[in-house]
Short mmCIF file of C-alpha atoms in Angstrom, two decimals:
data_model
loop_
_atom_site.label_atom_id
_atom_site.label_comp_id
_atom_site.label_asym_id
_atom_site.label_seq_id
_atom_site.Cartn_x
_atom_site.Cartn_y
_atom_site.Cartn_z
CA UNK A 1 -7.06 7.11 27.01
CA UNK A 2 -8.11 3.91 27.74
CA UNK A 3 -9.50 1.29 24.96
CA UNK A 4 -12.49 0.00 24.69
CA UNK A 5 -11.47 -3.53 23.22
CA UNK A 6 -14.18 -4.01 21.19
CA UNK A 7 -14.37 -4.01 17.05
CA UNK A 8 -15.00 -1.08 15.50
CA UNK A 9 -18.01 -1.42 13.18
CA UNK A 10 -18.36 0.01 9.40
CA UNK A 11 -20.99 2.28 10.62
CA UNK A 12 -18.57 3.63 12.96
CA UNK A 13 -16.16 4.43 9.95
CA UNK A 14 -18.20 5.51 6.93
CA UNK A 15 -19.41 7.81 9.43
CA UNK A 16 -16.33 9.98 8.85
CA UNK A 17 -16.84 11.98 5.77
CA UNK A 18 -13.03 12.45 4.60
CA UNK A 19 -13.15 8.72 5.06
CA UNK A 20 -15.65 7.92 2.83
CA UNK A 21 -14.11 10.37 0.64
CA UNK A 22 -10.88 8.99 0.50
CA UNK A 23 -11.81 5.31 -0.03
CA UNK A 24 -13.91 5.85 -3.08
CA UNK A 25 -11.41 8.18 -4.79
CA UNK A 26 -8.37 5.30 -3.84
CA UNK A 27 -10.65 2.75 -4.94
CA UNK A 28 -11.10 4.41 -8.66
CA UNK A 29 -7.64 5.02 -8.52
CA UNK A 30 -6.09 2.14 -7.71
CA UNK A 31 -8.53 0.27 -10.24
CA UNK A 32 -7.12 2.50 -12.46
CA UNK A 33 -3.10 1.97 -12.55
CA UNK A 34 -4.05 -1.47 -12.31
CA UNK A 35 -5.92 -1.03 -16.14
CA UNK A 36 -3.14 1.55 -16.81
CA UNK A 37 -0.40 -0.99 -16.03
CA UNK A 38 -2.08 -3.67 -18.00
CA UNK A 39 -2.99 -1.70 -20.82
CA UNK A 40 0.70 -0.11 -20.75
CA UNK A 41 2.32 -3.29 -21.12
CA UNK A 42 -0.05 -4.78 -23.97
CA UNK A 43 0.87 -1.49 -26.01
CA UNK A 44 4.63 -1.98 -25.17
CA UNK A 45 4.39 -5.24 -26.27
CA UNK A 46 2.12 -5.61 -29.73
CA UNK A 47 4.56 -2.32 -30.52
CA UNK A 48 7.83 -4.02 -29.80
CA UNK A 49 7.48 -7.63 -29.41
CA UNK A 50 9.98 -7.91 -26.39
CA UNK A 51 8.89 -9.65 -23.33
CA UNK A 52 11.55 -7.30 -21.58
CA UNK A 53 10.32 -4.40 -22.48
CA UNK A 54 6.58 -5.27 -21.18
CA UNK A 55 8.07 -6.50 -18.25
CA UNK A 56 9.48 -3.21 -17.52
CA UNK A 57 5.93 -1.40 -18.54
CA UNK A 58 4.64 -3.74 -16.01
CA UNK A 59 6.76 -2.40 -13.06
CA UNK A 60 8.69 0.90 -14.35
CA UNK A 61 6.11 2.16 -11.56
CA UNK A 62 7.34 0.49 -8.37
CA UNK A 63 11.29 1.20 -7.90
CA UNK A 64 11.15 4.97 -8.50
CA UNK A 65 8.79 5.33 -5.62
CA UNK A 66 11.94 5.23 -3.50
CA UNK A 67 13.15 8.41 -4.88
CA UNK A 68 9.94 10.11 -4.08
CA UNK A 69 9.97 8.60 -0.68
CA UNK A 70 13.11 9.21 0.12
CA UNK A 71 13.59 12.89 -1.06
CA UNK A 72 9.45 14.49 -0.51
CA UNK A 73 8.33 12.36 1.88
CA UNK A 74 8.37 15.67 4.02
CA UNK A 75 6.02 17.30 1.81
CA UNK A 76 2.84 14.95 3.61
CA UNK A 77 4.09 17.06 6.86
CA UNK A 78 4.43 20.19 4.97
CA UNK A 79 1.75 20.94 2.59
CA UNK A 80 -2.48 21.07 3.09
CA UNK A 81 -3.19 17.65 2.16
CA UNK A 82 -6.91 18.00 0.02
CA UNK A 83 -4.36 20.07 -2.72
CA UNK A 84 -1.90 17.57 -2.54
CA UNK A 85 -4.37 14.54 -3.29
CA UNK A 86 -6.02 16.45 -6.17
CA UNK A 87 -2.52 17.13 -7.54
CA UNK A 88 -2.05 13.62 -7.43
CA UNK A 89 -4.72 12.32 -8.86
CA UNK A 90 -4.59 15.22 -11.79
CA UNK A 91 -1.37 14.23 -12.09
CA UNK A 92 -2.25 10.22 -13.03
CA UNK A 93 -4.69 11.65 -14.98
CA UNK A 94 -2.62 13.31 -17.33
CA UNK A 95 0.26 10.36 -17.47
CA UNK A 96 -2.67 7.80 -18.58
CA UNK A 97 -3.88 10.36 -21.23
CA UNK A 98 -0.82 11.16 -22.65
CA UNK A 99 0.16 7.16 -22.75
CA UNK A 100 -3.27 7.08 -24.96
CA UNK A 101 -3.24 9.90 -26.81
CA UNK A 102 0.18 10.47 -28.18
CA UNK A 103 2.58 8.30 -29.92
CA UNK A 104 5.68 8.07 -28.16
CA UNK A 105 8.77 5.92 -27.68
CA UNK A 106 8.86 3.31 -25.32
CA UNK A 107 11.33 5.19 -23.49
CA UNK A 108 9.71 8.25 -23.17
CA UNK A 109 6.99 6.33 -22.46
CA UNK A 110 8.31 4.67 -19.38
CA UNK A 111 10.52 7.42 -18.09
CA UNK A 112 7.11 9.08 -17.70
CA UNK A 113 5.88 6.35 -15.56
CA UNK A 114 8.98 6.59 -13.57
CA UNK A 115 8.51 10.64 -13.16
CA UNK A 116 4.96 10.26 -11.87
CA UNK A 117 5.94 7.83 -9.57
CA UNK A 118 8.19 9.07 -7.82
CA UNK A 119 5.54 11.55 -6.23
CA UNK A 120 3.63 8.53 -5.34
CA UNK A 121 4.74 8.03 -1.56
CA UNK A 122 3.57 11.56 -1.41
CA UNK A 123 0.29 11.86 -2.07
CA UNK A 124 -0.37 8.46 -0.73
CA UNK A 125 0.98 9.71 2.55
CA UNK A 126 -0.94 12.27 2.51
CA UNK A 127 -4.07 10.44 2.24
CA UNK A 128 -2.74 7.89 5.17
CA UNK A 129 -2.21 11.23 7.17
CA UNK A 130 -5.96 12.55 7.20
CA UNK A 131 -7.65 9.16 7.86
CA UNK A 132 -5.23 8.45 10.67
CA UNK A 133 -5.81 12.06 12.31
CA UNK A 134 -9.68 12.00 11.50
CA UNK A 135 -10.15 8.01 12.41
CA UNK A 136 -9.46 6.93 15.95
CA UNK A 137 -8.99 3.39 17.72
CA UNK A 138 -10.07 0.35 16.59
CA UNK A 139 -11.71 2.77 13.66
CA UNK A 140 -8.43 3.17 12.41
CA UNK A 141 -7.52 -0.51 12.24
CA UNK A 142 -10.81 -1.15 10.48
CA UNK A 143 -10.62 1.61 8.15
CA UNK A 144 -7.42 0.34 7.22
CA UNK A 145 -8.61 -3.01 6.83
CA UNK A 146 -11.77 -1.96 4.58
CA UNK A 147 -9.06 -0.13 2.56
CA UNK A 148 -7.22 -3.20 2.29
CA UNK A 149 -10.20 -4.62 0.85
CA UNK A 150 -11.07 -2.67 -1.50
CA UNK A 151 -7.39 -2.58 -3.29
CA UNK A 152 -7.33 -6.39 -3.52
CA UNK A 153 -11.15 -5.47 -5.32
CA UNK A 154 -9.99 -2.66 -7.07
CA UNK A 155 -6.97 -4.95 -8.48
CA UNK A 156 -8.88 -7.73 -9.54
CA UNK A 157 -11.87 -5.95 -11.25
CA UNK A 158 -8.56 -3.48 -12.81
CA UNK A 159 -6.91 -6.35 -14.36
CA UNK A 160 -10.01 -7.97 -15.37
CA UNK A 161 -11.80 -4.99 -16.45
CA UNK A 162 -8.48 -4.06 -18.37
CA UNK A 163 -8.61 -7.55 -20.35
CA UNK A 164 -12.11 -6.51 -21.38
CA UNK A 165 -11.50 -3.20 -22.59
CA UNK A 166 -8.64 -3.76 -24.28
CA UNK A 167 -10.05 -6.45 -26.28
CA UNK A 168 -13.38 -4.69 -26.91
CA UNK A 169 -11.63 -1.46 -27.67
CA UNK A 170 -7.36 -1.68 -28.20
CA UNK A 171 -5.01 -0.51 -25.16
CA UNK A 172 -5.23 3.20 -26.28
CA UNK A 173 -8.88 3.32 -25.19
CA UNK A 174 -8.32 2.09 -22.36
CA UNK A 175 -6.16 4.40 -21.20
CA UNK A 176 -8.12 6.76 -21.96
CA UNK A 177 -10.54 5.16 -19.73
CA UNK A 178 -8.05 4.99 -16.71
CA UNK A 179 -7.51 8.56 -17.18
CA UNK A 180 -11.12 9.43 -16.91
CA UNK A 181 -11.27 7.30 -13.67
CA UNK A 182 -8.22 9.67 -12.29
CA UNK A 183 -10.31 12.49 -13.10
CA UNK A 184 -13.63 11.25 -11.26
CA UNK A 185 -11.05 10.71 -8.17
CA UNK A 186 -9.69 14.21 -8.07
CA UNK A 187 -13.00 15.17 -7.90
CA UNK A 188 -13.97 13.53 -5.52
CA UNK A 189 -11.26 14.33 -3.67
CA UNK A 190 -11.80 18.02 -4.29
CA UNK A 191 -15.35 18.05 -3.06
CA UNK A 192 -15.53 15.44 -0.61
CA UNK A 193 -12.44 15.80 1.50
CA UNK A 194 -12.41 19.30 3.78
CA UNK A 195 -10.85 21.75 3.22
CA UNK A 196 -8.67 22.29 6.62
CA UNK A 197 -7.33 18.36 6.66
CA UNK A 198 -5.86 18.68 10.07
CA UNK A 199 -4.16 22.12 9.66
CA UNK A 200 -5.37 25.15 11.04
CA UNK A 201 -3.15 27.99 9.11
CA UNK A 202 -3.02 31.40 11.60
CA UNK A 203 -2.71 34.55 10.07
CA UNK A 204 0.82 34.85 10.42
CA UNK A 205 1.29 32.00 8.19
CA UNK A 206 2.60 28.97 10.76
CA UNK A 207 0.81 26.08 10.29
CA UNK A 208 -0.45 24.16 13.44
CA UNK A 209 -1.05 20.72 13.36
CA UNK A 210 -3.83 18.81 15.00
CA UNK A 211 -1.26 17.34 17.44
CA UNK A 212 0.25 20.88 18.48
CA UNK A 213 3.62 21.32 15.85
CA UNK A 214 3.75 24.94 14.47
CA UNK A 215 6.05 25.38 12.10
CA UNK A 216 7.27 28.84 11.36
CA UNK A 217 7.44 30.80 8.45
CA UNK A 218 11.44 29.63 7.44
CA UNK A 219 10.35 26.12 7.50
CA UNK A 220 11.33 24.91 11.42
CA UNK A 221 8.39 22.82 12.87
CA UNK A 222 8.98 23.49 16.83
CA UNK A 223 7.08 20.87 19.06
CA UNK A 224 5.31 22.31 21.99
CA UNK A 225 8.13 22.05 23.72
CA UNK A 226 10.26 23.88 21.55
CA UNK A 227 12.72 21.23 20.34
CA UNK A 228 13.26 21.84 17.02
CA UNK A 229 12.02 18.70 14.80
CA UNK A 230 12.47 19.47 11.03
CA UNK A 231 14.71 22.63 9.00
CA UNK A 232 15.47 23.53 5.85
CA UNK A 233 14.46 22.60 2.44
CA UNK A 234 11.92 20.19 1.78
CA UNK A 235 14.75 17.51 0.23
CA UNK A 236 17.47 17.57 3.34
CA UNK A 237 13.90 17.80 5.68
CA UNK A 238 12.77 14.60 3.63
CA UNK A 239 16.44 13.15 4.37
CA UNK A 240 16.53 13.88 8.04
CA UNK A 241 13.33 12.65 8.96
CA UNK A 242 13.50 9.50 6.86
CA UNK A 243 16.91 8.86 8.82
CA UNK A 244 15.43 9.75 12.32
CA UNK A 245 12.47 7.65 11.51
CA UNK A 246 14.23 4.57 10.66
CA UNK A 247 16.50 5.18 13.28
CA UNK A 248 13.69 4.76 15.95
CA UNK A 249 14.13 0.67 16.94
CA UNK A 250 10.05 0.48 17.17
CA UNK A 251 9.52 2.45 14.31
CA UNK A 252 11.93 0.04 12.17
CA UNK A 253 10.51 -2.88 13.54
CA UNK A 254 7.09 -1.68 12.70
CA UNK A 255 8.26 -0.71 9.09
CA UNK A 256 10.84 -3.86 8.22
CA UNK A 257 7.54 -6.41 9.46
CA UNK A 258 4.81 -4.81 6.98
CA UNK A 259 7.62 -4.35 4.44
CA UNK A 260 9.21 -8.21 4.31
CA UNK A 261 6.38 -10.64 4.40
CA UNK A 262 4.18 -8.38 1.47
CA UNK A 263 7.45 -8.33 -0.44
CA UNK A 264 8.01 -12.20 -0.11
CA UNK A 265 4.42 -12.80 -0.88
CA UNK A 266 4.43 -10.45 -4.22
CA UNK A 267 7.35 -12.64 -5.37
CA UNK A 268 5.80 -15.96 -4.39
CA UNK A 269 2.51 -14.52 -6.44
CA UNK A 270 4.89 -13.01 -9.45
CA UNK A 271 5.86 -16.95 -10.43
CA UNK A 272 2.55 -18.70 -9.84
CA UNK A 273 1.81 -18.45 -13.43
CA UNK A 274 5.37 -19.89 -14.57
CA UNK A 275 4.34 -22.30 -11.55
CA UNK A 276 1.10 -23.70 -13.09
CA UNK A 277 3.22 -24.07 -16.69
CA UNK A 278 5.73 -26.16 -14.75
CA UNK A 279 3.13 -28.47 -13.26
CA UNK A 280 0.74 -28.94 -17.25
CA UNK A 281 -2.31 -26.84 -15.38
CA UNK A 282 -5.73 -26.14 -17.89
CA UNK A 283 -4.92 -23.11 -19.88
CA UNK A 284 -5.80 -20.32 -17.56
CA UNK A 285 -5.48 -21.62 -14.35
CA UNK A 286 -2.64 -18.97 -13.57
CA UNK A 287 -5.11 -16.26 -13.44
CA UNK A 288 -7.39 -18.73 -10.96
CA UNK A 289 -4.22 -19.01 -8.75
CA UNK A 290 -3.38 -15.63 -8.94
CA UNK A 291 -6.66 -14.17 -8.18
CA UNK A 292 -6.76 -16.70 -4.77
CA UNK A 293 -4.40 -14.90 -2.03
CA UNK A 294 -6.74 -11.94 -3.09
CA UNK A 295 -9.93 -13.53 -2.45
CA UNK A 296 -8.13 -14.82 0.84
CA UNK A 297 -6.56 -11.43 1.88
CA UNK A 298 -10.34 -10.18 1.23
CA UNK A 299 -11.56 -12.63 3.84
CA UNK A 300 -8.98 -12.87 6.36
CA UNK A 301 -9.25 -8.73 6.79
CA UNK A 302 -13.46 -8.96 6.99
CA UNK A 303 -13.06 -11.29 9.59
CA UNK A 304 -9.77 -10.18 11.66
CA UNK A 305 -10.92 -6.74 11.17
CA UNK A 306 -14.68 -6.81 11.75
CA UNK A 307 -15.21 -9.12 14.31
CA UNK A 308 -11.82 -10.44 16.38
CA UNK A 309 -11.13 -7.73 19.65
CA UNK A 310 -8.54 -5.56 19.23
CA UNK A 311 -6.44 -7.15 21.48
CA UNK A 312 -7.05 -10.82 20.30
CA UNK A 313 -6.05 -9.61 16.86
CA UNK A 314 -2.49 -8.03 18.06
CA UNK A 315 -1.51 -11.71 19.80
CA UNK A 316 -2.45 -13.24 16.64
CA UNK A 317 -0.06 -11.33 14.43
CA UNK A 318 2.40 -13.69 14.75
CA UNK A 319 0.24 -16.86 13.50
CA UNK A 320 -1.36 -14.78 11.13
CA UNK A 321 1.79 -14.54 9.57
CA UNK A 322 2.44 -18.12 9.37
CA UNK A 323 -0.71 -18.54 8.08
CA UNK A 324 0.75 -16.44 5.10
CA UNK A 325 3.74 -18.82 4.86
CA UNK A 326 3.51 -22.22 5.48
CA UNK A 327 0.92 -22.81 2.36
CA UNK A 328 3.61 -21.52 -0.10
CA UNK A 329 5.60 -23.96 1.49
CA UNK A 330 3.61 -26.55 0.98
CA UNK A 331 3.81 -26.41 -2.79
CA UNK A 332 6.79 -28.54 -2.42
CA UNK A 333 4.00 -30.96 -2.50
CA UNK A 334 2.74 -30.41 -5.59
CA UNK A 335 -0.89 -30.30 -4.69
CA UNK A 336 -3.41 -30.85 -7.38
CA UNK A 337 -4.95 -27.67 -8.71
CA UNK A 338 -8.20 -27.24 -6.22
CA UNK A 339 -6.21 -27.87 -3.51
CA UNK A 340 -3.37 -25.27 -4.27
CA UNK A 341 -6.16 -22.76 -5.17
CA UNK A 342 -7.21 -23.42 -1.52
CA UNK A 343 -3.59 -23.46 -0.27
CA UNK A 344 -3.33 -20.05 -1.89
CA UNK A 345 -6.55 -18.46 -0.02
CA UNK A 346 -5.54 -19.66 3.39
CA UNK A 347 -2.13 -17.86 2.89
CA UNK A 348 -3.57 -14.68 1.44
CA UNK A 349 -6.02 -14.60 4.78
CA UNK A 350 -2.80 -14.62 6.55
CA UNK A 351 -2.09 -11.21 5.27
CA UNK A 352 -4.21 -10.09 8.20
CA UNK A 353 -1.58 -10.22 10.32
CA UNK A 354 -0.81 -6.76 9.58
CA UNK A 355 -4.45 -5.16 11.12
CA UNK A 356 -2.70 -5.96 14.42
CA UNK A 357 0.36 -3.25 14.07
CA UNK A 358 -1.60 -0.82 13.25
CA UNK A 359 -2.24 0.32 16.57
CA UNK A 360 1.39 0.03 17.57
CA UNK A 361 2.31 1.85 14.29
CA UNK A 362 -0.05 4.75 14.72
CA UNK A 363 0.93 5.38 18.28
CA UNK A 364 4.93 5.33 17.28
CA UNK A 365 3.98 8.06 14.55
CA UNK A 366 5.50 11.29 15.81
CA UNK A 367 2.72 14.05 15.67
CA UNK A 368 5.07 16.14 13.03
CA UNK A 369 6.13 13.38 10.60
CA UNK A 370 3.00 11.20 10.58
CA UNK A 371 2.59 11.92 6.96
CA UNK A 372 6.40 11.31 6.16
CA UNK A 373 5.77 7.75 7.76
CA UNK A 374 3.48 6.70 5.90
CA UNK A 375 4.77 8.05 2.50
CA UNK A 376 7.80 5.55 4.12
CA UNK A 377 5.99 2.59 4.51
CA UNK A 378 4.59 3.01 0.77
CA UNK A 379 7.91 3.11 -0.34
CA UNK A 380 9.68 0.22 0.83
CA UNK A 381 6.09 -1.37 0.26
CA UNK A 382 6.66 -0.56 -3.35
CA UNK A 383 10.19 -0.98 -3.51
CA UNK A 384 10.46 -4.48 -1.96
CA UNK A 385 7.29 -5.75 -4.43
CA UNK A 386 9.04 -4.47 -7.37
CA UNK A 387 12.54 -6.48 -6.11
CA UNK A 388 11.18 -9.01 -5.17
CA UNK A 389 9.89 -10.53 -8.18
CA UNK A 390 13.11 -9.75 -9.69
CA UNK A 391 15.25 -11.98 -6.90
CA UNK A 392 12.47 -14.74 -6.62
CA UNK A 393 12.68 -14.93 -10.46
CA UNK A 394 16.23 -15.28 -10.77
CA UNK A 395 16.23 -18.11 -8.03
CA UNK A 396 13.12 -19.77 -9.67
CA UNK A 397 15.66 -19.89 -13.29
CA UNK A 398 18.27 -21.43 -11.24
CA UNK A 399 16.37 -24.05 -9.48
CA UNK A 400 12.67 -24.11 -10.09
CA UNK A 401 9.10 -22.56 -9.33
CA UNK A 402 8.02 -24.37 -6.68
CA UNK A 403 11.46 -24.00 -4.68
CA UNK A 404 11.29 -20.05 -5.20
CA UNK A 405 7.72 -19.55 -3.67
CA UNK A 406 8.57 -22.13 -0.58
CA UNK A 407 11.67 -19.85 -0.43
CA UNK A 408 9.86 -17.10 -0.34
CA UNK A 409 6.82 -19.15 2.39
CA UNK A 410 10.48 -20.11 4.45
CA UNK A 411 10.97 -16.35 4.38
CA UNK A 412 7.95 -15.02 5.69
CA UNK A 413 7.59 -17.48 8.66
CA UNK A 414 10.94 -16.75 9.31
CA UNK A 415 10.19 -13.08 9.73
CA UNK A 416 7.55 -14.17 12.25
CA UNK A 417 9.46 -13.75 15.49
CA UNK A 418 10.26 -10.25 14.45
CA UNK A 419 6.27 -9.84 15.09
CA UNK A 420 6.18 -11.42 18.32
CA UNK A 421 8.70 -8.68 19.87
CA UNK A 422 6.54 -5.69 18.64
CA UNK A 423 4.75 -4.97 21.45
CA UNK A 424 1.09 -4.17 20.72
CA UNK A 425 -0.31 -0.69 21.45
CA UNK A 426 -2.58 0.11 24.84
CA UNK A 427 -4.05 3.07 24.43
CA UNK A 428 -5.63 5.07 21.67
CA UNK A 429 -3.01 6.93 19.29
#
């Protein structure tokens, strides 16, 4: 079916009840996660006085997602989405409540965070799968855009609210508030998301997806043509699926195009406080600089998602990526604080490059592995965004924060040819 080359509207996107429920729940959960991360970092630091342990508390939920994404990713396509997503938010609520109520050793707290993080790609992949099934054409791309915007806003509000909540009530009460937000997200999904979730279960026990794949009781997934797409237990199936997905050249290129620039940008943002201190900027300026890319991301996603035609958005993916990287290189010129803030806002608008990849990404996703592909996307995002600050922080220690940030910008620009070889989708997924 040919896609009409016009941007979708917010009314079309929010007319879908499943998207509304998942959008509100996800926004609540992201804000709660930001609050939880900040409160736990403060709790660990006040209890130990160790900056290293506080930093580990901040990043403990990132790298373990690799384990869940690789070993459990197939569950997003094997289990019904609604109970899976509800269970995810419920487990997050229990984690935040345990961290707030129990006087746990630091090692135990970080271990709990890591264990729960293993399931995050599975829950996130299930939610993304539902959205991809319910929103079609450019409505899906605009849905991703508004989700990105709400994610940035929720992170900002979560961190800002975390500072207020911790100052007013202490880190433990802030963690309990985060737990309440996760409970609210679980309730929203339980009663706001349709029970079908894109699947129809026959009396014989087979599960038929909307795309026509049938899973037999033995766990094999067969396409309409009869080819076996997966077999065996969840771990074996997940590893086989991840290998097959990453072995596909088009999917691999689309994954890397979304993973790498985000990782470079995350590493650069992690150095802005140190950069501000090295430049002698006023106290609090680091927070302003860290907020600038998020503000630019909001602006870029709004303009590109709402006002650019789908084909134009796809042609501009490469230029948007240059827009993300070049302002980071400009920090070597030591611009004054107001100019630097504007440069970082401009860089943030470059994140709109990702919207130009969404139709091609969805079109490349195999029906029987769609949920796992979204889980793999989330896994790589989180893992690389956890590693990038460590690697660029090492560069900053050996050289300077300015050179490390500029290196991230240069690496982003060098990735642009990868995008230019991605063929835009010409048909609706």
